[in-house]
Coordinates of C-alpha atoms and ligand atoms in Angstrom, one line a residue:
M256 CA 5.2 20.9 -14.1
K257 CA 3.7 18.1 -16.1
N258 CA 1.8 15.4 -14.3
I259 CA 3.4 12.0 -14.0
V260 CA 2.7 8.7 -12.3
I261 CA 5.0 7.9 -9.3
A262 CA 5.1 4.3 -8.3
I263 CA 6.4 3.3 -4.8
D264 CA 6.8 -0.4 -4.1
G265 CA 8.4 -2.3 -1.2
N266 CA 8.0 -4.5 1.7
S267 CA 5.6 -3.8 4.6
G268 CA 6.7 -1.2 6.9
C269 CA 9.6 0.4 5.1
G270 CA 7.9 3.9 5.1
K271 CA 6.2 3.8 1.7
S272 CA 2.7 5.2 2.7
S273 CA 4.0 8.0 4.9
T274 CA 6.5 8.9 2.3
A275 CA 4.1 8.8 -0.6
K276 CA 1.6 10.8 1.3
V277 CA 3.9 13.8 1.9
I278 CA 5.2 13.7 -1.7
A279 CA 1.6 13.8 -2.9
R280 CA 0.8 16.8 -0.7
K281 CA 3.9 18.7 -1.8
L282 CA 3.2 18.1 -5.5
K283 CA -0.8 18.5 -5.1
Y284 CA -1.1 14.9 -6.5
I285 CA -3.5 12.2 -5.5
Y286 CA -2.2 9.6 -3.2
I287 CA -3.5 6.0 -3.4
D288 CA -2.7 3.5 -0.8
T289 CA -3.3 0.2 -2.5
G290 CA -2.4 -1.9 0.5
A291 CA -5.5 -0.2 2.1
M292 CA -7.7 -1.7 -0.8
Y293 CA -6.4 -5.2 -0.1
R294 CA -7.0 -4.7 3.6
A295 CA -10.6 -3.5 3.0
V296 CA -11.3 -6.7 1.0
T297 CA -9.7 -8.7 3.7
L298 CA -11.9 -7.0 6.3
F299 CA -14.9 -7.9 4.3
F300 CA -13.8 -11.6 3.8
I301 CA -13.2 -11.9 7.6
K302 CA -16.6 -10.4 8.5
Y303 CA -18.5 -12.7 6.2
Q304 CA -16.1 -15.7 6.6
I305 CA -15.5 -16.2 3.0
D306 CA -13.7 -19.4 2.1
L307 CA -10.6 -18.2 0.3
K308 CA -10.5 -21.6 -1.5
N309 CA -14.0 -21.4 -2.8
A310 CA -13.8 -19.4 -6.2
S311 CA -17.6 -18.9 -6.5
D312 CA -17.8 -17.5 -2.9
V313 CA -14.8 -15.2 -3.5
D314 CA -16.4 -14.0 -6.8
S315 CA -19.8 -13.3 -5.4
A316 CA -18.2 -11.5 -2.3
L317 CA -16.0 -9.3 -4.6
K318 CA -19.2 -8.2 -6.4
Q319 CA -20.6 -6.8 -3.2
I320 CA -17.5 -4.8 -2.3
D321 CA -17.0 -1.1 -3.2
I322 CA -13.9 0.6 -2.0
S323 CA -13.4 4.4 -2.1
F324 CA -11.3 7.0 -0.4
E325 CA -12.3 10.4 1.1
Y326 CA -10.1 13.1 2.3
N327 CA -10.7 13.9 6.0
I328 CA -10.0 17.6 6.6
E329 CA -9.7 17.1 10.4
T330 CA -7.0 14.4 10.2
G331 CA -5.5 15.6 6.9
K332 CA -5.7 12.0 5.7
N333 CA -7.2 10.1 2.8
E334 CA -9.3 7.7 4.7
T335 CA -10.6 4.2 3.2
F336 CA -14.3 3.4 2.9
L337 CA -15.8 -0.1 2.4
N338 CA -19.4 0.0 1.0
G339 CA -19.7 3.7 2.2
K340 CA -18.4 3.0 5.8
N341 CA -15.2 4.5 7.2
V342 CA -12.8 1.4 7.9
E343 CA -9.6 3.3 8.1
N344 CA -8.7 2.1 11.6
K345 CA -10.3 -1.3 11.4
I346 CA -8.2 -2.2 8.4
R347 CA -4.9 -1.5 10.3
Q348 CA -5.7 -4.1 13.1
M349 CA -3.5 -7.1 13.5
K350 CA -6.3 -9.5 12.6
V351 CA -6.5 -8.0 9.2
S352 CA -2.6 -7.8 8.8
N353 CA -2.6 -11.5 9.6
M354 CA -5.0 -12.4 6.8
V355 CA -4.2 -9.9 4.1
S356 CA -1.3 -11.7 2.3
P357 CA -3.3 -14.9 1.8
V358 CA -6.1 -12.7 0.3
S359 CA -3.8 -10.8 -1.9
E360 CA -2.6 -14.0 -3.4
I361 CA -6.0 -14.6 -5.1
S362 CA -5.9 -13.5 -8.8
M363 CA -9.6 -12.7 -8.8
V364 CA -9.0 -10.2 -6.0
R365 CA -6.0 -8.7 -7.8
R366 CA -7.8 -8.3 -11.0
K367 CA -10.6 -6.3 -9.4
L368 CA -8.3 -4.1 -7.4
V369 CA -5.7 -3.5 -10.3
E370 CA -8.6 -2.5 -12.7
Q371 CA -9.7 0.2 -10.0
Q372 CA -6.1 1.3 -9.4
R373 CA -5.6 1.9 -13.2
R374 CA -8.8 3.9 -13.3
L375 CA -7.7 6.1 -10.3
G376 CA -4.3 6.8 -11.9
K377 CA -5.4 7.3 -15.5
E378 CA -5.3 11.1 -15.3
K379 CA -1.7 10.9 -14.0
G380 CA -0.7 13.3 -11.2
V381 CA -0.8 10.3 -8.7
V382 CA 1.6 8.7 -6.3
M383 CA 0.5 5.2 -5.7
D384 CA 2.3 2.7 -3.3
G385 CA 2.0 -0.9 -3.1
R386 CA 3.8 -4.1 -4.1
D387 CA 3.2 -4.2 -7.9
I388 CA 2.7 -0.7 -9.0
G389 CA 5.9 -0.4 -11.0
T390 CA 5.8 -4.0 -12.4
V391 CA 2.0 -4.6 -13.1
V392 CA -0.4 -1.7 -12.4
F393 CA 1.7 1.0 -14.0
P394 CA 4.7 -0.6 -15.8
D395 CA 5.1 2.7 -17.8
A396 CA 5.2 4.9 -14.7
E397 CA 7.5 7.8 -15.3
L398 CA 9.1 7.4 -11.9
K399 CA 9.5 4.1 -9.9
I400 CA 10.9 3.8 -6.5
F401 CA 11.7 0.4 -4.6
M402 CA 11.9 1.0 -0.9
T403 CA 13.6 -1.4 1.6
A404 CA 14.6 -1.3 5.2
D405 CA 15.9 -3.9 7.7
L406 CA 13.2 -6.0 9.3
E407 CA 13.9 -4.8 12.9
V408 CA 13.7 -1.2 11.8
R409 CA 10.4 -1.8 10.0
A410 CA 8.9 -3.7 13.0
L411 CA 9.8 -0.8 15.3
R412 CA 8.1 1.6 13.0
R413 CA 5.0 -0.5 12.6
Q414 CA 4.7 -1.0 16.4
K415 CA 5.1 2.7 16.9
E416 CA 2.2 3.4 14.5
L417 CA 0.0 0.9 16.1
M418 CA 0.8 2.3 19.6
E419 CA -0.2 5.8 18.3
K420 CA -3.6 4.3 17.4
N421 CA -3.8 2.8 21.0
T422 CA -3.2 -0.8 19.9
E423 CA -0.7 -2.5 22.2
V424 CA 1.3 -5.2 20.3
E425 CA 4.5 -7.0 21.1
L426 CA 7.5 -6.3 18.8
E427 CA 7.9 -10.1 18.4
E428 CA 4.4 -10.4 16.9
V429 CA 5.0 -7.6 14.6
I430 CA 8.3 -9.2 13.4
E431 CA 6.6 -12.6 12.8
N432 CA 3.8 -10.8 10.8
L433 CA 6.2 -8.8 8.7
K434 CA 8.3 -11.9 8.0
S435 CA 5.5 -14.0 7.1
R436 CA 3.9 -11.3 4.6
D437 CA 7.4 -10.6 3.1
N438 CA 7.5 -14.2 2.4
I439 CA 4.1 -14.7 0.8
D440 CA 4.1 -11.3 -0.9
S441 CA 7.4 -12.0 -2.7
S442 CA 6.8 -15.6 -3.6
R443 CA 3.2 -15.6 -4.8
A444 CA 2.5 -16.6 -8.4
D445 CA 0.5 -13.5 -9.3
S446 CA 2.3 -10.3 -9.2
P447 CA 4.9 -10.9 -6.6
L448 CA 6.6 -8.2 -4.9
K449 CA 9.9 -7.4 -6.9
K450 CA 11.9 -4.5 -7.9
A451 CA 11.1 -3.2 -11.5
Q452 CA 14.3 -3.2 -13.6
D453 CA 14.0 0.6 -14.0
A454 CA 13.1 1.4 -10.4
Y455 CA 15.4 3.4 -8.1
E456 CA 16.2 1.5 -4.8
I457 CA 16.1 3.4 -1.6
D458 CA 17.1 1.8 1.7
T459 CA 15.5 3.7 4.4
S460 CA 17.0 1.9 7.5
N461 CA 19.4 4.7 8.3
L462 CA 17.6 7.6 6.7
T463 CA 15.5 10.2 8.6
F464 CA 12.1 10.7 7.2
D465 CA 13.1 14.1 5.7
E466 CA 16.0 12.5 3.9
Q467 CA 13.9 9.8 2.2
V468 CA 11.3 12.4 1.1
N469 CA 14.1 14.7 -0.2
Q470 CA 15.8 11.8 -2.1
I471 CA 12.5 11.2 -4.0
L472 CA 11.9 14.9 -4.5
D473 CA 15.2 15.1 -6.2
L474 CA 14.5 12.1 -8.5
I475 CA 11.2 13.7 -9.3
K476 CA 12.9 17.1 -10.3
D477 CA 15.3 15.2 -12.6
K478 CA 12.5 13.2 -14.2
V479 CA 10.3 16.2 -14.8
E480 CA 13.2 18.5 -16.1
V481 CA 14.7 15.8 -18.3
E482 CA 11.6 14.4 -20.0
Ligands
DC566 O1 0.9 -1.8 2.3 P1 0.3 -2.7 3.3 O2 1.4 -3.3 4.2 O3 -0.8 -1.9 4.0 O4 -0.3 -3.8 2.4 C1 -1.0 -4.9 3.0 C2 -1.0 -6.1 2.2 O5 -1.6 -6.0 0.8 C3 0.5 -6.7 1.8 O6 0.9 -7.5 2.8 C4 0.3 -7.3 0.5 C5 -1.0 -6.6 -0.1 N1 -0.7 -5.8 -1.2 C6 -0.5 -6.3 -2.5 O7 -0.6 -7.5 -2.6 N2 -0.3 -5.5 -3.6 C7 -0.3 -4.2 -3.4 N3 -0.2 -3.4 -4.5 C8 -0.4 -3.6 -2.1 C9 -0.6 -4.5 -1.1

């Protein structure tokens, strides 16, 4: 099978990351969670109280940030490292979720991360998920998926994920966070979340996890056989 780039975009909590991970494992592809990269930058900005409106502070903070991923054999997961420190759990906390969209609006932040994402995907054989992968990062990706799901379904999934990490959170708080991020992520000036013209849309509200994975695997088979 030839190596391709698979771009999976969509709103927060519609199952992009969990689906992308399984697809990558099945194909022996690299999986890159670009949301984790925006979250790692946000964690750094929170820690050092960077003023998002001060361009020179943002610029010098970005120069001090190095993000990498390492595969953890015990958990079977690719984990996120910020300046050599494992921040996989920290970046999923609500205080980061509440700040990540304003940070992702900043063009300087996007420029740095998009550059790294293109480098990571250059050899192909990659599944990358985010908001602008099919539109900006890899507009020539061989397969583009745009995932959607009802707000309530997404909130319940996010709450369950947080509970599994021992973080108690009210459903209402998750709903408000998702609504606000949907709004900022889709309306920002630089690289807003939108479906690429040539993306396949998959609404996962009423699909089981296996069904959503299988739909994508079928699309991959078509692509790889046809091209
Ligand atoms: O996928 P996620 O929910 O972990 O992403 C967190 C935030 O990062 C999301 O609300 C917007 C931002 N993001 C982005 O702007 N562009 C991407 N390619 C990925 C994420």
